[in-house]
Short mmCIF file of C-alpha atoms in Angstrom, two decimals:
data_model
loop_
_atom_site.label_atom_id
_atom_site.label_comp_id
_atom_site.label_asym_id
_atom_site.label_seq_id
_atom_site.Cartn_x
_atom_site.Cartn_y
_atom_site.Cartn_z
CA MET A 1 7.40 19.70 2.87
CA ARG A 2 11.04 19.44 1.93
CA PHE A 3 14.13 19.36 4.10
CA ILE A 4 17.59 20.91 3.91
CA ASN A 5 20.48 18.51 3.51
CA LYS A 6 23.45 20.57 4.65
CA LYS A 7 26.13 17.90 4.57
CA SER A 8 27.05 17.92 0.87
CA ILE A 9 27.18 21.73 0.59
CA LEU A 10 29.00 22.30 3.86
CA ALA A 11 31.70 19.76 3.09
CA LEU A 12 33.36 22.23 0.73
CA PHE A 13 33.31 25.03 3.25
CA LEU A 14 34.92 22.97 6.00
CA LEU A 15 38.12 22.89 3.95
CA SER A 16 38.31 26.64 3.63
CA GLY A 17 42.07 26.76 3.68
CA ALA A 18 42.26 24.43 0.71
CA VAL A 19 39.77 26.59 -1.16
CA ILE A 20 41.88 29.67 -0.59
CA MET A 21 44.99 27.88 -1.84
CA ALA A 22 43.15 26.79 -4.96
CA GLN A 23 42.04 30.35 -5.58
CA ALA A 24 45.57 31.61 -5.05
CA LYS A 25 46.78 29.11 -7.66
CA LYS A 26 44.07 30.33 -10.03
CA GLU A 27 45.39 33.89 -9.73
CA LYS A 28 48.92 32.80 -10.63
CA VAL A 29 48.71 30.12 -13.28
CA ASP A 30 45.06 29.56 -14.12
CA GLY A 31 44.01 29.20 -17.72
CA VAL A 32 41.29 27.82 -19.99
CA VAL A 33 41.81 24.08 -20.50
CA GLY A 34 38.51 23.29 -22.21
CA VAL A 35 35.47 24.80 -23.90
CA VAL A 36 32.03 23.19 -24.32
CA GLY A 37 29.54 25.38 -26.18
CA ASP A 38 29.36 28.64 -24.24
CA TYR A 39 31.09 27.21 -21.15
CA VAL A 40 34.79 27.31 -20.34
CA ILE A 41 36.70 25.01 -17.98
CA LEU A 42 39.62 26.42 -16.00
CA ASP A 43 42.54 24.47 -14.62
CA SER A 44 41.51 25.61 -11.13
CA ASP A 45 38.10 23.97 -11.65
CA ILE A 46 39.92 20.62 -11.54
CA ASP A 47 41.63 21.66 -8.29
CA LEU A 48 38.28 22.54 -6.75
CA GLU A 49 36.87 19.16 -7.81
CA TYR A 50 39.67 17.50 -5.83
CA ILE A 51 38.88 19.68 -2.81
CA GLN A 52 35.18 18.80 -2.90
CA LEU A 53 35.89 15.07 -3.18
CA LYS A 54 38.35 15.21 -0.31
CA ALA A 55 35.85 17.15 1.81
CA GLN A 56 33.30 14.38 1.19
CA GLY A 57 35.73 11.76 2.45
CA VAL A 58 36.63 10.31 -0.96
CA ASP A 59 40.09 8.77 -1.40
CA ILE A 60 41.51 10.92 -4.21
CA LYS A 61 44.83 9.09 -4.63
CA GLU A 62 43.61 6.99 -7.54
CA ILE A 63 41.57 9.75 -9.24
CA THR A 64 43.42 11.40 -12.13
CA ARG A 65 43.11 14.93 -13.44
CA CYS A 66 41.98 13.44 -16.75
CA GLU A 67 39.02 11.76 -15.01
CA LEU A 68 37.98 14.98 -13.27
CA PHE A 69 38.42 16.95 -16.48
CA GLY A 70 36.16 14.43 -18.21
CA LYS A 71 33.53 15.01 -15.53
CA GLN A 72 33.81 18.76 -16.02
CA LEU A 73 33.27 18.28 -19.75
CA GLU A 74 30.15 16.18 -19.11
CA ASP A 75 28.68 18.70 -16.67
CA LYS A 76 29.24 21.57 -19.08
CA LEU A 77 27.68 19.58 -21.92
CA TYR A 78 24.56 18.99 -19.85
CA ALA A 79 24.30 22.65 -18.83
CA HIS A 80 24.93 23.89 -22.38
CA GLN A 81 22.33 21.57 -23.87
CA ALA A 82 19.82 22.47 -21.14
CA ILE A 83 19.92 26.06 -22.38
CA GLN A 84 19.56 24.89 -26.01
CA ASP A 85 16.50 22.86 -24.98
CA SER A 86 14.99 25.89 -23.21
CA ILE A 87 15.16 24.31 -19.79
CA ILE A 88 14.52 27.15 -17.36
CA VAL A 89 15.93 27.50 -13.88
CA SER A 90 14.34 30.61 -12.44
CA ASP A 91 16.26 33.21 -10.47
CA GLU A 92 13.74 32.71 -7.64
CA GLU A 93 14.56 29.01 -7.46
CA VAL A 94 18.30 29.67 -7.43
CA ASN A 95 18.03 32.46 -4.87
CA GLY A 96 15.80 30.35 -2.63
CA PHE A 97 18.26 27.46 -2.62
CA MET A 98 21.20 29.85 -2.21
CA ASN A 99 19.60 31.48 0.85
CA GLU A 100 19.13 28.07 2.47
CA GLN A 101 22.73 27.07 1.84
CA MET A 102 24.16 30.41 2.95
CA ASP A 103 22.25 30.07 6.22
CA ALA A 104 23.80 26.63 6.61
CA MET A 105 27.30 28.02 5.94
CA VAL A 106 26.87 30.81 8.48
CA GLU A 107 25.57 28.33 11.03
CA GLN A 108 28.66 26.16 10.45
CA VAL A 109 31.42 28.80 10.50
CA GLY A 110 29.85 31.48 12.70
CA SER A 111 29.33 34.53 10.49
CA ILE A 112 28.91 35.69 6.89
CA ASP A 113 32.16 37.64 7.19
CA LYS A 114 34.06 34.37 7.67
CA VAL A 115 32.39 32.90 4.59
CA LEU A 116 33.41 35.96 2.54
CA LYS A 117 36.96 35.74 3.85
CA PHE A 118 37.22 32.04 2.96
CA TYR A 119 36.27 32.85 -0.63
CA ARG A 120 38.20 36.10 -0.88
CA LYS A 121 35.07 38.02 -1.84
CA LYS A 122 34.91 41.73 -1.09
CA ASN A 123 31.26 41.81 -0.12
CA LEU A 124 28.05 39.79 -0.01
CA ASP A 125 26.94 40.89 -3.49
CA GLU A 126 30.15 39.63 -5.05
CA PHE A 127 29.85 36.30 -3.24
CA ARG A 128 26.18 35.87 -4.16
CA ALA A 129 26.99 36.48 -7.83
CA TYR A 130 29.73 33.83 -7.66
CA PHE A 131 27.57 31.32 -5.79
CA PHE A 132 24.55 32.05 -8.02
CA ASP A 133 26.37 30.88 -11.15
CA ILE A 134 27.53 27.68 -9.48
CA ILE A 135 24.03 26.78 -8.28
CA LYS A 136 22.36 27.66 -11.58
CA ASN A 137 24.77 25.54 -13.61
CA ASN A 138 24.35 22.61 -11.20
CA LYS A 139 20.57 22.83 -11.47
CA LEU A 140 20.70 23.03 -15.27
CA THR A 141 22.93 19.95 -15.29
CA ASP A 142 20.60 18.03 -12.99
CA GLN A 143 17.48 18.93 -14.98
CA MET A 144 19.12 17.97 -18.27
CA ARG A 145 20.11 14.56 -16.89
CA LYS A 146 16.58 14.10 -15.57
CA LYS A 147 15.09 14.99 -18.95
CA ILE A 148 17.25 12.39 -20.70
CA ILE A 149 16.09 9.50 -18.51
CA ASP A 150 12.53 10.65 -17.79
CA GLY A 151 10.07 8.22 -19.30
CA ILE A 152 12.56 5.36 -19.62
CA GLU A 153 10.82 2.20 -18.47
CA ILE A 154 11.79 -1.45 -18.47
CA THR A 155 9.73 -4.54 -19.21
CA PRO A 156 9.88 -7.87 -17.36
CA GLU A 157 11.39 -9.43 -20.48
CA GLU A 158 14.17 -6.83 -20.52
CA VAL A 159 14.86 -7.54 -16.84
CA ARG A 160 15.03 -11.27 -17.56
CA ASN A 161 17.41 -10.78 -20.51
CA PHE A 162 19.59 -8.40 -18.46
CA PHE A 163 19.97 -11.02 -15.73
CA LYS A 164 20.66 -13.84 -18.20
CA GLU A 165 23.48 -11.82 -19.79
CA ILE A 166 25.35 -11.38 -16.48
CA PRO A 167 28.33 -13.81 -16.43
CA GLU A 168 28.08 -16.39 -13.65
CA ASP A 169 31.12 -15.03 -11.84
CA GLU A 170 29.72 -11.47 -11.96
CA ILE A 171 26.26 -12.11 -10.52
CA PRO A 172 25.95 -9.54 -7.70
CA LEU A 173 25.88 -10.38 -4.02
CA PHE A 174 23.07 -8.83 -1.99
CA GLY A 175 23.73 -8.03 1.65
CA ALA A 176 21.88 -9.32 4.70
CA GLU A 177 18.31 -8.05 4.95
CA VAL A 178 15.53 -7.86 7.52
CA GLU A 179 11.77 -7.58 7.35
CA VAL A 180 10.40 -5.28 10.06
CA SER A 181 6.98 -4.40 11.46
CA GLN A 182 6.01 -1.60 13.82
CA ILE A 183 3.12 -0.29 15.88
CA VAL A 184 2.87 3.47 16.34
CA VAL A 185 1.01 5.18 19.17
CA LYS A 186 0.68 8.95 18.82
CA PRO A 187 -0.15 11.27 21.71
CA VAL A 188 -3.59 12.83 21.41
CA VAL A 189 -3.31 16.53 20.61
CA SER A 190 -6.00 18.42 22.47
CA GLU A 191 -8.56 20.52 20.62
CA GLU A 192 -7.42 23.43 22.78
CA GLU A 193 -3.85 23.18 21.39
CA LYS A 194 -5.18 22.92 17.83
CA GLN A 195 -7.32 26.00 18.31
CA LYS A 196 -4.36 27.98 19.67
CA VAL A 197 -2.47 27.35 16.42
CA ILE A 198 -5.47 28.15 14.24
CA ASP A 199 -6.08 31.41 16.13
CA ARG A 200 -2.40 32.39 15.84
CA LEU A 201 -2.43 31.79 12.07
CA LYS A 202 -5.65 33.78 11.70
CA LYS A 203 -4.03 36.68 13.56
CA LEU A 204 -0.96 36.59 11.29
CA ARG A 205 -3.23 36.46 8.24
CA GLN A 206 -5.17 39.51 9.41
CA GLU A 207 -1.98 41.46 10.13
CA VAL A 208 -0.90 40.95 6.52
CA LEU A 209 -4.35 41.84 5.14
CA ASP A 210 -4.39 45.02 7.27
CA GLY A 211 -0.97 46.03 5.99
CA GLU A 212 0.63 45.84 9.42
CA SER A 213 3.33 43.48 8.14
CA SER A 214 4.37 41.51 5.07
CA PHE A 215 3.72 37.81 4.62
CA PHE A 216 7.46 37.42 3.96
CA SER A 217 8.49 38.82 7.33
CA ARG A 218 5.87 36.84 9.23
CA ALA A 219 7.00 33.62 7.53
CA VAL A 220 10.65 34.32 8.39
CA LEU A 221 9.74 34.88 12.03
CA TYR A 222 7.09 32.24 12.66
CA THR A 223 6.99 29.39 10.15
CA GLU A 224 8.13 25.98 11.40
CA ASP A 225 9.03 24.83 7.88
CA ILE A 226 12.82 25.01 8.13
CA ALA A 227 13.34 24.49 4.41
CA SER A 228 11.57 27.74 3.48
CA SER A 229 11.84 29.93 6.59
CA SER A 230 14.87 31.93 5.45
CA ASN A 231 13.16 32.65 2.12
CA GLY A 232 9.91 33.86 3.60
CA GLY A 233 8.05 30.58 3.09
CA PHE A 234 8.52 30.67 -0.69
CA TYR A 235 7.81 27.71 -2.97
CA LYS A 236 7.12 27.33 -6.66
CA ILE A 237 4.84 24.37 -7.35
CA ASN A 238 2.67 22.75 -9.99
CA ARG A 239 0.24 19.85 -9.94
CA LYS A 240 3.10 17.34 -10.22
CA THR A 241 5.15 18.78 -7.34
CA SER A 242 5.52 16.20 -4.58
CA PHE A 243 3.66 18.14 -1.89
CA VAL A 244 0.80 16.62 0.08
CA LYS A 245 -2.58 16.68 -1.65
CA GLU A 246 -4.27 18.90 0.94
CA PHE A 247 -1.62 21.61 0.45
CA LYS A 248 -1.95 21.61 -3.35
CA ASP A 249 -5.75 21.49 -3.21
CA VAL A 250 -5.81 24.76 -1.26
CA ALA A 251 -3.04 26.43 -3.27
CA PHE A 252 -4.77 25.85 -6.59
CA THR A 253 -8.05 27.37 -5.39
CA LEU A 254 -6.46 30.75 -4.61
CA GLY A 255 -6.04 33.72 -6.90
CA GLU A 256 -3.03 36.03 -7.00
CA GLY A 257 -2.73 37.97 -3.75
CA GLU A 258 -5.22 35.80 -1.88
CA ILE A 259 -4.41 34.34 1.54
CA SER A 260 -6.05 31.10 2.62
CA GLU A 261 -7.74 30.43 5.92
CA PRO A 262 -5.78 28.04 8.18
CA PHE A 263 -5.98 24.42 6.98
CA GLU A 264 -4.53 21.13 8.18
CA THR A 265 -2.08 18.64 6.66
CA ILE A 266 -0.01 15.88 8.26
CA PHE A 267 2.64 18.53 8.96
CA GLY A 268 0.39 20.79 11.01
CA TYR A 269 -1.64 23.89 10.11
CA HIS A 270 -0.83 26.28 7.25
CA ILE A 271 -1.83 29.53 5.65
CA ILE A 272 -0.86 30.16 2.02
CA MET A 273 -0.51 33.37 0.05
CA VAL A 274 -0.31 33.06 -3.74
CA GLU A 275 2.04 35.63 -5.27
CA LYS A 276 2.00 34.72 -8.97
CA ILE A 277 0.28 32.26 -11.28
CA LYS A 278 2.36 31.46 -14.36
CA GLY A 279 0.57 28.94 -16.55
CA GLN A 280 0.66 25.65 -14.64
CA ASP A 281 3.04 27.01 -11.99
CA ILE A 282 2.18 28.82 -8.79
CA GLU A 283 4.60 30.95 -6.79
CA LEU A 284 3.47 31.09 -3.18
CA ARG A 285 4.49 31.64 0.41
CA HIS A 286 3.22 29.71 3.40
CA ILE A 287 3.45 29.64 7.17
CA LEU A 288 3.40 26.32 9.02
CA MET A 289 2.64 25.83 12.70
CA SER A 290 2.08 22.59 14.60
CA PRO A 291 0.03 22.05 17.79
CA LYS A 292 2.15 21.15 20.80
CA VAL A 293 1.89 17.80 22.57
CA THR A 294 1.47 18.12 26.33
CA PRO A 295 3.57 15.99 28.74
CA GLU A 296 0.34 14.40 29.97
CA ALA A 297 -0.60 13.28 26.45
CA LEU A 298 2.87 11.84 25.91
CA LYS A 299 2.63 9.92 29.19
CA GLU A 300 -0.74 8.47 28.18
CA ALA A 301 0.72 7.34 24.83
CA LYS A 302 3.54 5.53 26.62
CA GLU A 303 1.12 3.78 28.96
CA LYS A 304 -0.98 2.67 25.98
CA VAL A 305 2.01 1.26 24.07
CA GLU A 306 3.23 -0.57 27.18
CA LEU A 307 -0.20 -2.21 27.53
CA ILE A 308 -0.13 -3.25 23.86
CA ARG A 309 3.32 -4.79 24.31
CA SER A 310 2.14 -6.69 27.37
CA LYS A 311 -0.76 -8.20 25.41
CA ILE A 312 1.60 -9.28 22.60
CA THR A 313 4.27 -10.82 24.84
CA SER A 314 1.66 -12.69 26.89
CA GLY A 315 0.20 -14.24 23.74
CA THR A 316 -3.17 -12.53 24.09
CA ILE A 317 -2.78 -11.02 20.61
CA THR A 318 -0.26 -11.28 17.77
CA PHE A 319 1.88 -8.35 16.70
CA GLN A 320 0.08 -8.23 13.35
CA GLU A 321 -3.37 -8.22 15.01
CA ALA A 322 -2.25 -5.52 17.45
CA ALA A 323 -0.99 -3.34 14.59
CA LYS A 324 -4.33 -3.60 12.77
CA THR A 325 -6.25 -2.84 15.96
CA PHE A 326 -4.16 -0.23 17.78
CA SER A 327 -1.54 1.37 15.49
CA ASP A 328 -1.99 5.05 14.63
CA GLU A 329 0.13 4.73 11.47
CA LYS A 330 -2.38 4.38 8.66
CA GLU A 331 0.31 3.51 6.09
CA THR A 332 1.21 0.24 7.86
CA LYS A 333 -1.65 -0.76 10.18
CA ASN A 334 -3.74 -2.54 7.53
CA ASN A 335 -0.90 -4.88 6.57
CA GLY A 336 -0.06 -5.79 10.15
CA GLY A 337 2.52 -3.06 10.66
CA VAL A 338 4.91 -4.23 7.94
CA LEU A 339 7.33 -1.47 6.91
CA LEU A 340 8.09 -0.94 3.22
CA ASN A 341 11.55 0.15 2.12
CA PRO A 342 10.95 3.64 0.61
CA ARG A 343 13.65 3.02 -1.99
CA THR A 344 12.46 -0.35 -3.29
CA LEU A 345 8.84 -0.42 -2.01
CA GLU A 346 9.34 -4.00 -0.83
CA PRO A 347 9.29 -5.22 2.80
CA ARG A 348 13.04 -5.74 3.04
CA PHE A 349 15.80 -3.52 4.34
CA GLU A 350 19.43 -4.23 3.56
CA LEU A 351 21.26 -3.83 6.86
CA THR A 352 24.17 -1.85 5.41
CA LYS A 353 21.80 0.63 3.75
CA MET A 354 19.24 1.08 6.52
CA ASP A 355 18.55 4.40 8.16
CA PRO A 356 21.00 4.44 11.10
CA SER A 357 18.26 5.06 13.66
CA LEU A 358 16.20 2.10 12.42
CA TYR A 359 19.30 -0.10 12.26
CA GLY A 360 20.09 0.71 15.87
CA GLN A 361 16.58 -0.31 16.88
CA VAL A 362 16.50 -3.69 15.08
CA SER A 363 20.12 -4.88 15.07
CA GLU A 364 19.93 -6.47 18.53
CA LEU A 365 16.40 -7.88 18.22
CA LYS A 366 15.87 -11.59 17.71
CA ASP A 367 13.27 -12.79 15.22
CA GLY A 368 9.81 -12.35 16.73
CA GLU A 369 11.07 -10.38 19.73
CA VAL A 370 9.15 -7.20 20.54
CA SER A 371 11.13 -4.09 21.41
CA LEU A 372 10.57 -2.01 24.50
CA PRO A 373 8.61 1.21 23.80
CA ILE A 374 10.75 3.54 21.66
CA LEU A 375 10.24 7.31 21.85
CA SER A 376 10.67 8.75 18.35
CA GLU A 377 10.14 12.10 16.67
CA GLU A 378 9.49 12.88 13.02
CA ARG A 379 8.63 16.08 11.21
CA GLY A 380 4.93 16.21 10.52
CA ILE A 381 4.22 13.68 13.28
CA GLY A 382 6.05 15.05 16.30
CA LYS A 383 6.86 12.79 19.24
CA PHE A 384 5.33 9.33 19.42
CA TYR A 385 5.98 5.86 20.81
CA LYS A 386 6.45 2.71 18.80
CA LEU A 387 7.09 -1.01 19.10
CA ILE A 388 9.09 -2.89 16.48
CA THR A 389 9.70 -6.53 15.71
CA VAL A 390 11.80 -8.44 13.18
CA ASN A 391 9.63 -10.77 11.07
CA ASN A 392 12.40 -12.37 9.05
CA ARG A 393 16.13 -12.20 8.31
CA ILE A 394 17.74 -13.03 4.99
CA GLY A 395 21.49 -13.61 4.98
CA GLU A 396 23.96 -12.36 2.38
CA HIS A 397 23.34 -14.24 -0.88
CA LYS A 398 23.99 -14.33 -4.60
CA ALA A 399 21.22 -12.63 -6.58
CA ASP A 400 18.29 -14.91 -7.34
CA PHE A 401 15.92 -13.82 -10.13
CA ALA A 402 12.70 -14.81 -8.34
CA GLN A 403 13.67 -13.79 -4.82
CA ASP A 404 15.41 -10.53 -5.77
CA TYR A 405 13.39 -9.48 -8.82
CA LEU A 406 12.84 -5.87 -7.69
CA LYS A 407 16.54 -5.31 -7.02
CA ILE A 408 17.48 -6.85 -10.36
CA LYS A 409 14.86 -4.69 -12.06
CA GLU A 410 16.45 -1.62 -10.47
CA LEU A 411 19.89 -2.66 -11.79
CA ALA A 412 18.47 -3.32 -15.25
CA LEU A 413 16.71 0.05 -15.36
CA ARG A 414 19.87 1.83 -14.25
CA ASP A 415 21.82 0.04 -17.00
CA LYS A 416 19.24 1.13 -19.59
CA GLN A 417 19.41 4.72 -18.35
CA ILE A 418 23.21 4.75 -18.51
CA LYS A 419 23.08 3.52 -22.10
CA ALA A 420 20.54 6.21 -22.97
CA ILE A 421 22.77 8.91 -21.46
CA ALA A 422 25.81 7.56 -23.34
CA LYS A 423 23.90 7.62 -26.63
CA TRP A 424 22.67 11.15 -25.94
CA ALA A 425 26.20 12.34 -25.09
CA GLU A 426 27.64 10.76 -28.24
CA GLU A 427 25.12 12.62 -30.40
CA LYS A 428 25.47 15.98 -28.63
CA ILE A 429 29.27 15.90 -28.63
CA GLU A 430 29.21 15.68 -32.42
CA GLU A 431 27.01 18.76 -32.81
CA THR A 432 28.54 20.94 -30.04
CA TYR A 433 31.62 23.14 -30.26
CA ILE A 434 34.27 21.53 -28.05
CA LYS A 435 37.90 22.48 -27.53
CA ILE A 436 40.38 20.52 -25.42
CA GLY A 437 43.55 22.20 -24.14
CA ASP A 438 46.95 20.75 -25.06
CA ASP A 439 47.62 19.53 -21.50
CA TYR A 440 44.62 17.18 -21.69
CA ARG A 441 44.69 15.97 -25.30
CA ASP A 442 46.50 12.77 -24.31
CA CYS A 443 43.78 11.76 -21.82
CA ASP A 444 42.02 8.46 -22.41
CA PHE A 445 38.45 9.79 -22.30
CA THR A 446 35.35 7.59 -22.02
CA ASN A 447 33.52 9.91 -24.43
CA ASN A 448 34.79 11.10 -27.79
CA TRP A 449 35.62 14.63 -26.67
CA LEU A 450 38.45 14.89 -29.21
CA LYS A 451 36.07 13.88 -32.02
CA LYS A 452 38.54 11.44 -33.53
#
């Protein structure tokens, strides 16, 4: 399923004192400094931009108010045009995301009363209305940006021309990289533990069918899907939503009000209740539970991975052969355990951009050395043991078209997308009502906001 990333939202709330000062300033001297379509920009909006950047650890000394005002103008243009293009962000989607983030805020500061005090809101309803508008506008902005660049592709010839046009002294440097393989050994979950989960889900299903409780309340209490627990297991999906196939296959066989029997995915066992079917979209709730791994099973997994390591280090079998024979990770076992970078889909990881946990595991390994058994845990997999080895290291180097084609392609595509966004903005600025306040008319904007 999906996961909550609290860091970016919570950063603002950690500087609560600064927020209050900005609001106090708004009460005294705030005014409209810009208008884009139906949206207004207040002087205090610029102050809050500074606060958010500072909370995220950005050095704000060199960032001018003109630059932040320009960003506000862009965001409002996206949101305004999203409405013109009939892009819909449902109240359910906004409320679901808001519930997740409010839970994160309360967890961080201790209580909802403290959150209300930080924002000088009289009650929860007033705060939710304030937060609702912020989230909805952000989602409209994001969806409008996505719509602009969706479908933009790049050909090999365009990549080649992009690289040729880079001046020699501006050819990018790529950082040191490693190629990594791994062998995963998962503890065997007993049929007894699986049946316990299935029986528990069947009981919850029957309680809802008998009217003893609501699916919402049971999901809040029992689901192990953190991303949807506070919202009663709610998701809105369609055929293109990036959920696992097994989940979507079951969801799209149900009618409104139906509750599925327990079924299995890589995340565990689920039951789904479909609430509404709207064209290609389904609004549903689900409960997720995972069978528990016993200490005995975990011990057996460790013994197995230790035996595999012994065979590799003694030369009885190569790492690649062992991965194909013994690894429980179907995504990597057939190619000898080679890991693919999820961002680039190539078998290289730039050291400075690696997941910190993976970096810590490979940074001290020599080429060809096999790690000691590593106990890991991932959502949807649970606890497991793994061995890793470094197949190859590539030092920092100037971009080479053949060796670094995928990275260069990514840069070329990004350049094409930026140009498409700039062209779109230029056209929409001309046809949209825009007003710039006197205090910002001397700004040197990137876009033609003054329509000169």
